[in-house]
Amino acid sequence: MRFGIFYEISVPRPWGPETERQVYANCIEQCVLADQLGFDHVWAVEHHFLEEYSHCPAPEIFLATVAAKTQQIRVGHGINVCVPEINHPIRIAERSAVLDLVSNGRLDVGTGRSATWTELGGFRANPDLTKATWAEIVRALPKMWTQERYAHDGVCFSMPERAVIPKPYQKPHPPLWVAVTSPGTEIDAAEHGIGALGLTFNDFAEQERRVKAYRKVIVNCEPAGAINDQVATVNFLFCHEDNKIGQQTGLRLAGTFGYAAAQLVSAREVYASPSYASFGLLPQVRRASAAPGDAPAPPPGMAVGDPKHITEVLKGWEATGVDGVNFLLNALETVPQQEVLDSLRLFAKEVMPAFKKTGAHARARVAAE
Amino acid sequence: MPIFGGYTPTAAGLPAIRALAQDRIDIEAAETLTFTFEVLSEAAIAALPAALHPPFPTYCSLVVRRHGDGPYGAFTTAELRLHARATNHYVGYCLGAFSDNESACAWLRNAYGLPCTVAETVSLRKRHYGIEARVVAGGRTLLDAVQATPGFISGNDILYVQNSNLAALDGVPTLIAEEFEYALRDAKRGAAAFHGLDIAAFGAPTLTVSNHLPSTWTAGSWSYMPVRFVIDPTRPAMAGTRKIGQPAAA
């Protein structure tokens, strides 16, 4: 079982001259501490135009800074938006290779296609096509990284033969992942032989079902590149000696996140297309039948509370067969920085030791079933 | 904290609620044609009550619905809705509406607070070139739009957002939750083509259309639901929401 931290880099209004700089500084400080405490991953999203929710359009720059200040922790670009209007695939390959080099081979490359009209519409991308462009780009990237020269004549992009350089430090290339929000994307991940980077808050049974489906399909995958047989899920983290304080703060964190997420315009909301069957993160923290004055329902299995409670919750996630959990630590700075750092320290001291060597067993059990 | 709307309403000119809808009304045969477009944000934020948040980009939907039956006979409505959030709930805040049926128009005003006006023509028709919506009031064409080259999609791909109407409830400005259920049989999507849109006549004199999205059409059943809650338009919806039958929040 591996633990990571996950950044949207949300910035609350009002936006003064120091606000965005301070939020970035806080995130980097958390990453440096997480490295020292033994966390395995830092993931950072790529989002555009998502006011307050995410001010992180250039995660490769954030992650390069993190890599320069840390020793062990892996840096995850989670995700590269594989939509040509937003990122040309050659640039994805080039940027990833450079980041892998400067981080001494600590890069994980996430892929995805954006779930919001705010982003897709902003770049005048066609939501109907993003699944296809993702599939085309994710198969091209490993070839750009591993072939001396590469040419491509596809549907979403083409290029005459060129040397896409530099090459990544990791051989044959950094692990590839895909963001999983819509149901069924875990199957796409398995069919391409890449990791499933879960970004929705499923319940235990649903997560276990998805892991099983993934493990079953990946056995016969048509790999895009080197196989990355991993499933990770996402969670909130707030760890405190007092379980009540931990849960209250954690619920505030989750509620704030859900509130900010609701202000986005999802593709599902405005652009009728089979390409976007779900909202992404949002529905997991909203009850459709409730009135606006009702408190949001907490997602099941949240890692908030005291170390004992969080350990129990994470044992539940481990039993679903996931290989790792990535934690959101804050939303709109609703948790003071010192409390975030204290939460990380307490988690590392009291919770992490219970998981260091047990992940493989749970995964083997699920595989056997 | 997300931005709140900038509009503080007064009761003058608002539809007066006579009795909030308490019964479900089922329309077996309803067709809905929707045109969605972005609008520039500054005026959109200013047009929203302070209880609501604008999403970004700010956008409207122009919804034309033909009701083939119902307690008031067949009728067609055309509504302009500015989309917003009540806490983390999606709502379509109605700026203006028209109907071709006086009784249905009165019912929607009195029971749901829809700012509905009777017009000579409110129509939704299939033409050989697409699906056409028209509104004519006072001899002027307020809407003349077509969903061109419609192609079939799944009804599952379409989402209708619940409505919120500003009305006077007991003489006090109040956002009324106009909720509905639907089951779709057919759905189409096509390009939106506007030959005429008087957005000011739909209650939005300050809004500027900026970016059109594909239009949708559906056919199926449509059910108007009892009003479950209302919102004080001057307070954040988290604090200002009151369920029907319960006292106002502190």
Coordinates of C-alpha atoms in Angstrom, one line a residue:
Chain A
M1 CA 0.0 0.0 0.0
R2 CA 1.5 3.3 -1.1
F3 CA 0.4 6.7 0.0
G4 CA 0.6 9.9 -2.0
I5 CA -0.6 13.5 -1.8
F6 CA -2.7 15.0 -4.5
Y7 CA -3.0 18.7 -5.5
E8 CA -5.7 20.7 -7.2
I9 CA -4.0 23.9 -5.8
S10 CA -7.3 25.6 -5.0
V11 CA -7.1 29.3 -4.2
P12 CA -9.8 31.0 -2.2
R13 CA -11.1 34.5 -3.0
P14 CA -10.4 37.3 -2.4
W15 CA -7.3 37.1 -4.5
G16 CA -4.8 39.5 -3.2
P17 CA -1.3 40.0 -4.7
E18 CA 0.1 37.3 -2.3
T19 CA -2.7 34.8 -2.3
E20 CA -1.7 32.5 -5.2
R21 CA 2.0 32.7 -4.3
Q22 CA 1.2 31.8 -0.7
V23 CA -0.9 28.8 -1.7
Y24 CA 1.9 27.5 -3.9
A25 CA 4.4 28.0 -1.1
N26 CA 2.2 26.0 1.3
C27 CA 1.8 23.2 -1.2
I28 CA 5.6 23.0 -1.8
E29 CA 6.2 23.0 2.0
Q30 CA 3.8 20.1 2.4
C31 CA 5.6 18.2 -0.4
V32 CA 9.0 18.7 1.2
L33 CA 7.6 17.4 4.5
A34 CA 5.8 14.5 2.8
D35 CA 9.1 13.5 1.2
Q36 CA 10.9 13.5 4.6
L37 CA 8.0 11.5 6.1
G38 CA 8.1 8.7 3.5
F39 CA 5.1 9.4 1.3
D40 CA 5.5 7.8 -2.1
H41 CA 3.9 10.3 -4.5
V42 CA 3.1 13.9 -5.1
W43 CA 0.4 14.2 -7.8
A44 CA -0.6 17.6 -9.3
V45 CA -3.5 18.2 -11.7
E46 CA -3.6 20.1 -14.9
H47 CA -6.6 22.3 -15.0
H48 CA -7.4 25.5 -16.8
F49 CA -9.8 28.4 -16.0
L50 CA -11.3 26.6 -12.9
E51 CA -11.6 29.7 -10.7
E52 CA -10.8 28.9 -7.1
Y53 CA -11.1 25.1 -7.6
S54 CA -7.7 24.7 -9.3
H55 CA -5.1 27.2 -10.2
C56 CA -2.7 24.6 -11.5
P57 CA -2.4 24.9 -15.3
A58 CA 1.3 24.1 -15.4
P59 CA 1.9 21.2 -13.0
E60 CA 5.2 20.3 -14.7
I61 CA 6.6 23.5 -13.3
F62 CA 5.2 22.9 -9.9
L63 CA 6.5 19.3 -9.9
A64 CA 9.9 20.3 -11.2
T65 CA 10.2 22.6 -8.2
V66 CA 9.1 19.8 -5.9
A67 CA 11.6 17.5 -7.4
A68 CA 14.4 20.0 -6.9
K69 CA 13.6 20.3 -3.2
T70 CA 13.1 16.6 -2.4
Q71 CA 15.0 13.3 -2.6
Q72 CA 12.8 10.3 -2.8
I73 CA 9.2 11.1 -3.4
R74 CA 7.9 10.5 -6.9
V75 CA 6.3 13.3 -8.9
G76 CA 3.1 12.6 -10.8
H77 CA 1.7 14.7 -13.6
G78 CA -1.9 13.9 -12.8
I79 CA -2.9 14.4 -15.5
N80 CA -1.8 15.6 -18.9
V81 CA -4.9 16.6 -20.8
C82 CA -4.6 14.6 -24.0
V83 CA -6.6 16.9 -26.1
P84 CA -4.6 18.5 -29.0
E85 CA -6.2 21.9 -28.6
I86 CA -4.9 22.0 -25.0
N87 CA -1.6 20.0 -25.3
H88 CA 0.1 18.9 -28.5
P89 CA 1.2 15.3 -27.9
I90 CA 4.8 16.1 -28.9
R91 CA 4.9 18.7 -26.1
I92 CA 3.5 16.2 -23.6
A93 CA 6.3 13.8 -24.5
E94 CA 9.0 16.5 -24.4
R95 CA 7.9 18.0 -21.1
S96 CA 7.6 14.6 -19.5
A97 CA 11.0 13.5 -20.6
V98 CA 12.6 16.7 -19.2
L99 CA 10.8 16.3 -15.9
D100 CA 11.9 12.7 -15.6
L101 CA 15.5 13.7 -16.2
V102 CA 15.6 16.6 -13.8
S103 CA 13.9 14.5 -11.1
N104 CA 16.3 11.6 -11.6
G105 CA 13.7 9.3 -12.9
R106 CA 10.9 10.0 -10.4
L107 CA 8.1 10.9 -12.8
D108 CA 4.8 9.2 -13.2
V109 CA 2.8 10.4 -16.3
G110 CA -1.0 10.7 -15.9
T111 CA -3.2 11.1 -18.9
G112 CA -6.8 12.1 -19.3
R113 CA -9.2 14.3 -21.3
S114 CA -10.8 16.9 -19.0
A115 CA -14.4 16.7 -17.7
T116 CA -15.4 20.4 -17.8
W117 CA -16.9 22.6 -20.4
T118 CA -15.1 25.4 -18.7
E119 CA -11.8 23.9 -20.0
L120 CA -12.9 22.2 -23.2
G121 CA -15.0 25.1 -24.3
G122 CA -12.3 27.5 -23.4
F123 CA -9.9 25.8 -25.8
R124 CA -12.7 25.2 -28.3
A125 CA -12.1 21.5 -28.1
N126 CA -14.9 19.1 -29.2
P127 CA -16.1 17.0 -26.2
D128 CA -17.3 14.3 -28.6
L129 CA -13.7 13.5 -29.6
T130 CA -11.7 13.5 -26.4
K131 CA -12.0 9.8 -25.7
A132 CA -10.6 9.1 -29.2
T133 CA -7.8 11.7 -28.9
W134 CA -6.8 10.3 -25.5
A135 CA -6.6 6.8 -26.9
E136 CA -4.5 7.9 -29.9
I137 CA -2.1 10.0 -27.8
V138 CA -1.6 7.5 -25.1
R139 CA -0.4 5.0 -27.6
A140 CA 1.9 7.5 -29.3
L141 CA 3.7 8.7 -26.2
P142 CA 5.6 5.5 -25.4
K143 CA 6.8 5.4 -29.0
M144 CA 8.0 9.0 -28.9
W145 CA 9.9 8.2 -25.8
T146 CA 11.4 4.9 -26.9
Q147 CA 12.0 5.2 -30.7
E148 CA 15.0 7.1 -31.9
R149 CA 12.8 8.9 -34.4
Y150 CA 9.0 8.8 -34.7
A151 CA 6.4 9.6 -37.3
H152 CA 2.7 9.7 -36.9
D153 CA -0.3 9.9 -39.2
G154 CA -3.4 9.7 -37.1
V155 CA -6.8 11.3 -36.7
C156 CA -6.1 13.8 -34.0
F157 CA -2.5 14.7 -35.0
S158 CA 0.2 13.9 -37.5
M159 CA 3.9 14.5 -37.7
P160 CA 6.7 13.7 -40.2
E161 CA 9.6 11.7 -38.9
R162 CA 11.5 13.6 -36.1
A163 CA 13.6 12.7 -33.1
V164 CA 11.5 13.6 -30.1
I165 CA 14.1 14.4 -27.6
P166 CA 15.3 14.2 -24.8
K167 CA 14.4 10.7 -23.9
P168 CA 13.1 9.9 -20.3
Y169 CA 15.6 8.8 -17.7
Q170 CA 13.4 5.8 -16.7
K171 CA 13.6 2.9 -19.2
P172 CA 11.7 2.1 -21.2
H173 CA 9.7 5.1 -20.0
P174 CA 7.9 6.5 -16.9
P175 CA 4.8 4.7 -15.7
L176 CA 1.7 5.7 -17.5
W177 CA -1.7 6.2 -15.8
V178 CA -5.1 7.4 -16.8
A179 CA -7.5 9.4 -14.6
V180 CA -10.5 7.4 -13.8
T181 CA -13.7 9.4 -13.1
S182 CA -16.3 8.0 -15.4
P183 CA -17.4 4.4 -14.8
G184 CA -15.7 2.1 -17.2
T185 CA -12.5 4.1 -17.6
E186 CA -10.7 1.6 -15.4
I187 CA -11.4 -0.9 -18.2
D188 CA -9.8 1.5 -20.7
A189 CA -6.8 1.7 -18.4
A190 CA -6.6 -2.1 -18.2
E191 CA -7.0 -2.5 -22.0
H192 CA -4.1 -0.1 -22.6
G193 CA -2.0 -1.7 -19.8
I194 CA -1.7 1.5 -17.8
G195 CA -2.4 2.4 -14.2
A196 CA -5.9 3.5 -13.1
L197 CA -5.6 6.7 -11.2
G198 CA -8.9 6.9 -9.4
L199 CA -10.2 10.4 -8.9
T200 CA -13.7 9.6 -7.5
F201 CA -14.8 8.7 -4.1
N202 CA -16.3 5.3 -4.6
D203 CA -17.6 3.2 -1.8
F204 CA -15.6 0.0 -0.8
A205 CA -17.8 -2.4 -2.8
E206 CA -17.7 -0.3 -6.0
Q207 CA -13.9 0.2 -5.7
E208 CA -13.4 -3.6 -5.2
R209 CA -15.6 -4.3 -8.2
R210 CA -13.5 -1.9 -10.3
V211 CA -10.2 -3.3 -9.1
K212 CA -11.3 -6.8 -10.0
A213 CA -12.5 -5.7 -13.4
Y214 CA -9.2 -4.0 -14.0
R215 CA -7.1 -7.0 -12.9
K216 CA -9.1 -9.3 -15.1
V217 CA -8.8 -7.2 -18.2
I218 CA -5.2 -6.2 -18.0
V219 CA -4.0 -9.8 -18.2
N220 CA -5.0 -9.7 -21.9
C221 CA -4.3 -6.1 -22.6
E222 CA -2.9 -4.5 -25.7
P223 CA -0.3 -2.4 -24.0
A224 CA 0.4 1.1 -25.0
G225 CA 3.9 0.8 -23.7
A226 CA 5.5 -0.7 -20.6
I227 CA 2.7 -2.2 -18.5
N228 CA 1.9 -0.4 -15.3
D229 CA -0.4 -2.7 -13.4
Q230 CA -1.5 -0.4 -10.6
V231 CA -4.8 1.0 -9.2
A232 CA -4.8 4.0 -7.0
T233 CA -7.7 5.8 -5.4
V234 CA -8.1 9.2 -3.9
N235 CA -9.2 10.3 -0.5
F236 CA -9.2 13.2 1.9
L237 CA -6.8 13.2 4.8
F238 CA -6.9 15.0 8.1
C239 CA -5.4 13.2 11.0
H240 CA -5.6 14.4 14.6
E241 CA -5.1 12.9 18.0
D242 CA -8.8 13.8 18.8
N243 CA -11.1 11.8 16.6
K244 CA -13.9 14.3 16.9
I245 CA -11.7 17.2 15.8
G246 CA -10.2 15.1 13.1
Q247 CA -13.6 14.2 11.7
Q248 CA -15.0 17.7 12.0
T249 CA -12.1 19.2 10.2
G250 CA -12.1 16.5 7.6
L251 CA -15.7 17.0 6.9
R252 CA -15.1 20.7 6.5
L253 CA -12.3 19.9 4.1
A254 CA -14.5 17.5 2.0
G255 CA -17.5 19.9 2.1
T256 CA -15.3 22.8 0.9
F257 CA -13.9 20.7 -1.9
G258 CA -17.4 19.6 -3.0
Y259 CA -18.7 23.2 -2.8
A260 CA -15.9 24.5 -5.0
A261 CA -16.3 21.6 -7.4
A262 CA -20.0 22.4 -7.9
Q263 CA -19.2 25.8 -9.2
L264 CA -17.5 24.4 -12.4
V265 CA -19.5 23.7 -15.5
S266 CA -19.0 20.1 -16.3
A267 CA -19.2 18.9 -19.9
R268 CA -22.1 16.6 -18.8
E269 CA -24.1 19.7 -17.7
V270 CA -24.2 21.6 -21.0
Y271 CA -22.9 19.4 -23.8
A272 CA -25.1 16.3 -24.5
S273 CA -22.7 13.6 -25.5
P274 CA -22.1 9.9 -24.8
S275 CA -18.5 11.0 -24.3
Y276 CA -19.4 12.4 -20.8
A277 CA -21.7 10.1 -18.9
S278 CA -20.7 11.4 -15.5
F279 CA -19.8 14.6 -13.7
G280 CA -16.4 13.6 -12.6
L281 CA -15.6 14.3 -8.9
L282 CA -18.8 16.2 -8.1
P283 CA -21.6 13.7 -7.6
Q284 CA -19.7 11.8 -4.9
V285 CA -20.1 14.7 -2.5
R286 CA -23.6 15.8 -3.4
R287 CA -27.0 14.3 -2.7
A288 CA -29.3 15.0 -5.6
S289 CA -32.5 14.7 -3.6
A290 CA -31.4 17.1 -0.9
A291 CA -32.3 20.8 -0.6
P292 CA -29.5 23.4 -0.8
G293 CA -29.6 24.0 2.9
D294 CA -28.9 20.4 3.8
A295 CA -25.3 19.5 4.8
P296 CA -23.4 17.6 2.2
A297 CA -23.2 13.9 2.7
P298 CA -19.7 12.8 3.6
P299 CA -18.3 10.3 1.1
P300 CA -17.9 6.8 2.7
G301 CA -14.5 5.7 3.8
M302 CA -13.0 9.1 4.4
A303 CA -9.5 9.1 6.0
V304 CA -10.4 11.7 8.6
G305 CA -10.2 11.3 12.3
D306 CA -7.7 10.0 14.7
P307 CA -4.9 7.5 13.7
K308 CA -6.9 4.5 14.9
H309 CA -10.0 5.4 12.8
I310 CA -7.9 6.3 9.8
T311 CA -6.0 3.0 10.0
E312 CA -9.3 1.1 10.0
V313 CA -10.6 3.0 7.1
L314 CA -7.5 2.5 5.0
K315 CA -7.5 -1.2 5.9
G316 CA -10.9 -1.2 4.2
W317 CA -9.5 0.4 1.1
E318 CA -6.5 -1.9 1.1
A319 CA -8.9 -4.9 1.2
T320 CA -10.5 -3.7 -2.1
G321 CA -7.2 -4.4 -3.8
V322 CA -6.0 -0.9 -4.5
D323 CA -2.2 -0.4 -4.6
G324 CA -2.2 3.1 -3.3
V325 CA -4.2 6.0 -1.9
N326 CA -3.6 9.6 -2.8
F327 CA -4.8 12.3 -0.4
L328 CA -6.2 15.7 -0.8
L329 CA -4.9 17.7 2.1
N330 CA -6.7 21.0 1.8
A331 CA -9.3 22.9 -0.2
L332 CA -9.5 26.6 -0.5
E333 CA -7.0 26.7 2.4
T334 CA -9.9 25.9 4.8
V335 CA -7.4 24.0 7.0
P336 CA -4.6 26.1 8.4
Q337 CA -1.1 25.2 7.0
Q338 CA 0.3 24.2 10.4
E339 CA -2.6 21.8 11.0
V340 CA -2.0 20.3 7.5
L341 CA 1.7 19.7 8.4
D342 CA 0.8 18.3 11.8
S343 CA -1.7 16.0 10.2
L344 CA 0.9 14.7 7.8
R345 CA 3.4 14.1 10.7
L346 CA 0.8 12.2 12.8
F347 CA -0.3 10.1 9.9
A348 CA 3.3 9.2 9.1
K349 CA 4.0 8.3 12.7
E350 CA 0.9 6.4 13.7
V351 CA -0.8 5.2 10.5
M352 CA 1.9 4.5 7.9
P353 CA 3.7 1.7 9.8
A354 CA 0.6 -0.4 9.7
F355 CA 0.7 -0.6 6.0
K356 CA 4.2 -0.8 4.9
K357 CA 4.3 -4.5 4.0
T358 CA 0.7 -5.5 3.7
G359 CA -0.4 -4.2 0.3
A360 CA 0.9 -7.1 -1.7
H361 CA -1.1 -9.5 0.3
A362 CA -4.4 -7.8 -0.2
R363 CA -3.7 -7.5 -3.9
A364 CA -2.8 -11.2 -4.2
R365 CA -6.1 -12.1 -2.5
V366 CA -8.2 -10.1 -4.9
A367 CA -6.2 -11.5 -7.8
A368 CA -6.8 -15.0 -6.5
E369 CA -10.5 -14.5 -6.3
Chain B
M1 CA -15.7 31.3 -1.1
P2 CA -17.4 31.5 -4.6
I3 CA -18.9 34.7 -5.8
F4 CA -22.5 35.5 -5.0
G5 CA -25.0 37.1 -7.3
G6 CA -25.4 40.9 -7.0
Y7 CA -29.2 41.3 -7.4
T8 CA -31.3 42.3 -4.5
P9 CA -35.0 42.0 -5.5
T10 CA -38.1 43.8 -4.4
A11 CA -41.5 42.3 -4.5
A12 CA -42.8 44.8 -7.0
G13 CA -43.5 43.2 -10.3
L14 CA -42.8 39.7 -9.2
P15 CA -45.4 36.9 -9.8
A16 CA -47.5 36.6 -6.7
I17 CA -47.7 33.1 -5.3
R18 CA -51.3 32.2 -4.6
A19 CA -50.7 28.6 -3.4
L20 CA -47.4 26.7 -3.9
A21 CA -47.8 23.6 -6.0
Q22 CA -48.7 20.7 -3.7
D23 CA -49.6 18.1 -6.3
R24 CA -47.7 16.3 -8.9
I25 CA -48.9 16.9 -12.5
D26 CA -47.9 14.4 -15.1
I27 CA -47.6 15.4 -18.8
E28 CA -47.4 12.2 -20.8
A29 CA -46.3 13.8 -24.1
A30 CA -43.8 16.6 -23.8
E31 CA -41.2 17.8 -26.3
T32 CA -38.4 20.1 -25.1
L33 CA -36.1 22.1 -27.4
T34 CA -33.1 23.7 -25.6
F35 CA -30.7 26.3 -26.8
T36 CA -27.7 26.8 -24.6
F37 CA -25.3 29.7 -24.9
E38 CA -22.7 31.4 -22.8
V39 CA -23.2 35.0 -21.7
L40 CA -20.6 37.6 -20.5
S41 CA -20.0 37.2 -16.8
E42 CA -20.2 40.7 -15.3
A43 CA -23.8 41.3 -16.2
A44 CA -24.8 37.7 -15.5
I45 CA -23.4 37.9 -11.9
A46 CA -25.3 41.2 -11.4
A47 CA -28.5 39.6 -12.6
L48 CA -28.4 36.7 -10.1
P49 CA -29.9 37.0 -6.6
A50 CA -27.4 37.1 -3.8
A51 CA -28.5 33.6 -2.7
L52 CA -26.9 32.1 -5.8
H53 CA -23.4 31.6 -7.2
P54 CA -22.6 32.0 -10.8
P55 CA -20.8 29.1 -12.5
F56 CA -18.0 29.9 -14.9
P57 CA -18.5 30.3 -17.7
T58 CA -21.8 32.0 -17.0
Y59 CA -24.5 30.6 -19.3
C60 CA -28.2 30.5 -20.2
S61 CA -30.6 28.0 -21.6
L62 CA -33.6 29.0 -23.7
V63 CA -36.1 26.1 -23.1
V64 CA -39.1 25.7 -25.3
R65 CA -41.5 22.9 -24.2
R66 CA -44.6 21.7 -25.9
H67 CA -47.0 19.9 -23.5
G68 CA -49.3 17.7 -25.5
D69 CA -51.8 17.3 -22.6
G70 CA -52.4 18.2 -19.0
P71 CA -55.1 19.7 -16.8
Y72 CA -55.0 22.9 -18.8
G73 CA -55.0 21.3 -22.2
A74 CA -52.1 21.5 -24.6
F75 CA -49.7 24.4 -24.1
T76 CA -46.2 25.5 -25.0
T77 CA -43.8 27.5 -22.9
A78 CA -40.6 29.3 -23.7
E79 CA -38.3 30.2 -20.8
L80 CA -34.9 31.9 -20.5
R81 CA -32.9 30.5 -17.6
L82 CA -29.6 31.9 -16.3
H83 CA -27.8 29.0 -14.7
A84 CA -26.5 29.2 -11.2
R85 CA -25.7 27.2 -8.1
A86 CA -27.6 27.2 -4.8
T87 CA -24.8 26.0 -2.6
N88 CA -23.6 23.0 -4.6
H89 CA -27.0 22.4 -6.4
Y90 CA -27.4 23.3 -10.0
V91 CA -30.4 25.6 -10.7
G92 CA -31.7 27.4 -13.7
Y93 CA -32.9 30.8 -12.5
C94 CA -35.7 32.1 -14.7
L95 CA -35.4 35.5 -16.2
G96 CA -38.5 35.5 -18.3
A97 CA -41.1 33.2 -19.9
F98 CA -44.0 33.0 -22.3
S99 CA -46.8 30.7 -22.9
D100 CA -49.6 30.4 -25.5
N101 CA -52.1 29.1 -22.9
E102 CA -53.6 31.6 -20.5
S103 CA -54.7 29.0 -17.9
A104 CA -51.4 27.2 -17.9
C105 CA -49.5 30.5 -17.7
A106 CA -51.6 31.5 -14.7
W107 CA -51.0 28.1 -13.0
L108 CA -47.2 28.3 -13.5
R109 CA -47.2 31.9 -12.1
N110 CA -49.4 31.2 -9.2
A111 CA -48.0 27.8 -8.1
Y112 CA -44.3 28.0 -9.1
G113 CA -43.7 31.7 -9.4
L114 CA -42.7 31.4 -13.1
P115 CA -42.5 35.0 -14.5
C116 CA -44.8 33.9 -17.4
T117 CA -46.5 36.1 -19.9
V118 CA -49.1 35.1 -22.4
A119 CA -48.0 35.5 -26.0
E120 CA -49.8 35.1 -29.4
T121 CA -47.4 32.4 -30.5
V122 CA -45.2 30.1 -28.6
S123 CA -44.5 27.1 -30.8
L124 CA -42.2 24.2 -31.3
R125 CA -42.5 22.5 -34.7
K126 CA -40.6 20.0 -36.7
R127 CA -39.7 21.3 -40.1
H128 CA -37.9 19.7 -43.0
Y129 CA -34.8 21.8 -42.1
G130 CA -34.8 21.1 -38.4
I131 CA -36.8 21.7 -35.2
E132 CA -38.1 25.3 -34.9
A133 CA -39.0 27.4 -32.0
R134 CA -40.9 30.7 -32.3
V135 CA -42.3 33.3 -29.8
V136 CA -44.4 36.2 -31.1
A137 CA -45.8 38.7 -28.6
G138 CA -47.4 42.0 -29.2
G139 CA -46.9 41.5 -32.9
R140 CA -43.1 41.2 -32.5
T141 CA -41.0 38.2 -33.0
L142 CA -39.1 37.6 -29.8
L143 CA -37.6 34.2 -30.7
D144 CA -37.0 32.5 -34.1
A145 CA -34.5 29.7 -33.7
V146 CA -33.9 26.3 -35.3
Q147 CA -32.1 23.2 -34.2
A148 CA -30.5 22.5 -37.6
T149 CA -29.4 19.0 -38.8
P150 CA -30.5 17.2 -35.7
G151 CA -29.1 13.7 -35.1
F152 CA -30.2 11.1 -32.7
I153 CA -28.4 10.8 -29.3
S154 CA -29.4 9.0 -26.2
G155 CA -31.7 10.6 -23.6
N156 CA -29.2 9.5 -21.0
D157 CA -26.8 12.1 -22.5
I158 CA -29.1 15.0 -21.6
L159 CA -29.3 16.6 -18.2
Y160 CA -32.1 19.0 -17.3
V161 CA -31.3 21.3 -14.3
Q162 CA -34.0 22.0 -11.7
N163 CA -35.6 25.4 -11.9
S164 CA -35.6 28.4 -9.5
N165 CA -38.1 31.2 -9.9
L166 CA -38.2 34.5 -8.2
A167 CA -41.7 35.3 -6.9
A168 CA -43.5 37.1 -4.1
L169 CA -44.5 34.6 -1.4
D170 CA -46.7 36.3 1.2
G171 CA -45.5 39.6 -0.3
V172 CA -41.8 38.8 0.2
P173 CA -39.3 38.0 -2.6
T174 CA -38.6 34.3 -2.6
L175 CA -36.9 31.8 -4.8
I176 CA -39.3 29.0 -5.5
A177 CA -37.9 25.5 -6.3
E178 CA -39.6 24.3 -9.5
E179 CA -38.6 20.7 -9.6
F180 CA -39.6 18.1 -12.1
E181 CA -39.0 14.5 -13.2
Y182 CA -38.8 13.2 -16.7
A183 CA -38.5 10.1 -18.7
L184 CA -37.2 10.6 -22.2
R185 CA -38.1 8.4 -25.3
D186 CA -36.2 10.2 -28.0
A187 CA -33.4 12.7 -28.1
K188 CA -31.6 14.7 -30.8
R189 CA -28.7 17.1 -30.9
G190 CA -28.0 19.7 -33.6
A191 CA -26.5 23.0 -34.3
A192 CA -28.3 26.1 -33.0
A193 CA -29.3 28.7 -35.5
F194 CA -30.9 31.9 -34.3
H195 CA -32.8 34.1 -36.8
G196 CA -34.1 36.3 -34.0
L197 CA -33.7 36.6 -30.3
D198 CA -34.9 39.5 -28.3
I199 CA -33.1 38.7 -25.1
A200 CA -34.4 41.8 -23.4
A201 CA -38.0 40.7 -23.9
F202 CA -37.0 37.5 -22.0
G203 CA -36.1 39.6 -19.0
A204 CA -32.4 39.9 -19.7
P205 CA -31.7 43.4 -21.1
T206 CA -28.1 43.5 -19.8
L207 CA -27.0 40.1 -20.9
T208 CA -24.7 39.6 -23.9
V209 CA -24.7 36.3 -25.8
S210 CA -21.1 35.1 -26.3
N211 CA -20.8 31.5 -27.3
H212 CA -23.4 29.0 -28.6
L213 CA -23.4 25.3 -27.7
P214 CA -25.2 22.5 -29.5
S215 CA -29.0 22.5 -29.2
T216 CA -30.9 19.5 -27.9
W217 CA -34.5 18.2 -28.4
T218 CA -36.2 15.5 -26.4
A219 CA -39.6 13.8 -26.3
G220 CA -41.0 11.9 -23.3
S221 CA -43.0 12.5 -20.2
W222 CA -42.6 15.5 -18.0
S223 CA -43.8 15.8 -14.4
Y224 CA -44.2 19.0 -12.4
M225 CA -43.5 18.2 -8.8
P226 CA -44.8 19.7 -5.6
V227 CA -42.6 22.6 -4.2
R228 CA -40.3 21.1 -1.6
F229 CA -38.4 24.2 -0.6
V230 CA -37.9 27.9 -1.1
I231 CA -34.9 30.1 -0.7
D232 CA -34.5 33.6 0.7
P233 CA -32.9 35.4 -2.3
T234 CA -30.9 37.8 -0.1
R235 CA -29.0 35.2 1.9
P236 CA -26.7 32.4 1.0
A237 CA -28.8 29.3 0.1
M238 CA -27.0 27.3 2.8
A239 CA -28.6 29.5 5.4
G240 CA -31.7 30.8 3.6
T241 CA -33.3 27.6 2.4
R242 CA -36.6 26.6 4.0
K243 CA -38.3 23.3 3.5
I244 CA -42.0 23.6 3.0
G245 CA -43.8 22.9 6.2
Q246 CA -40.8 23.9 8.3
P247 CA -40.0 27.3 9.9
A248 CA -37.5 29.6 8.3
A249 CA -33.8 28.9 9.2
A250 CA -32.4 31.1 11.9

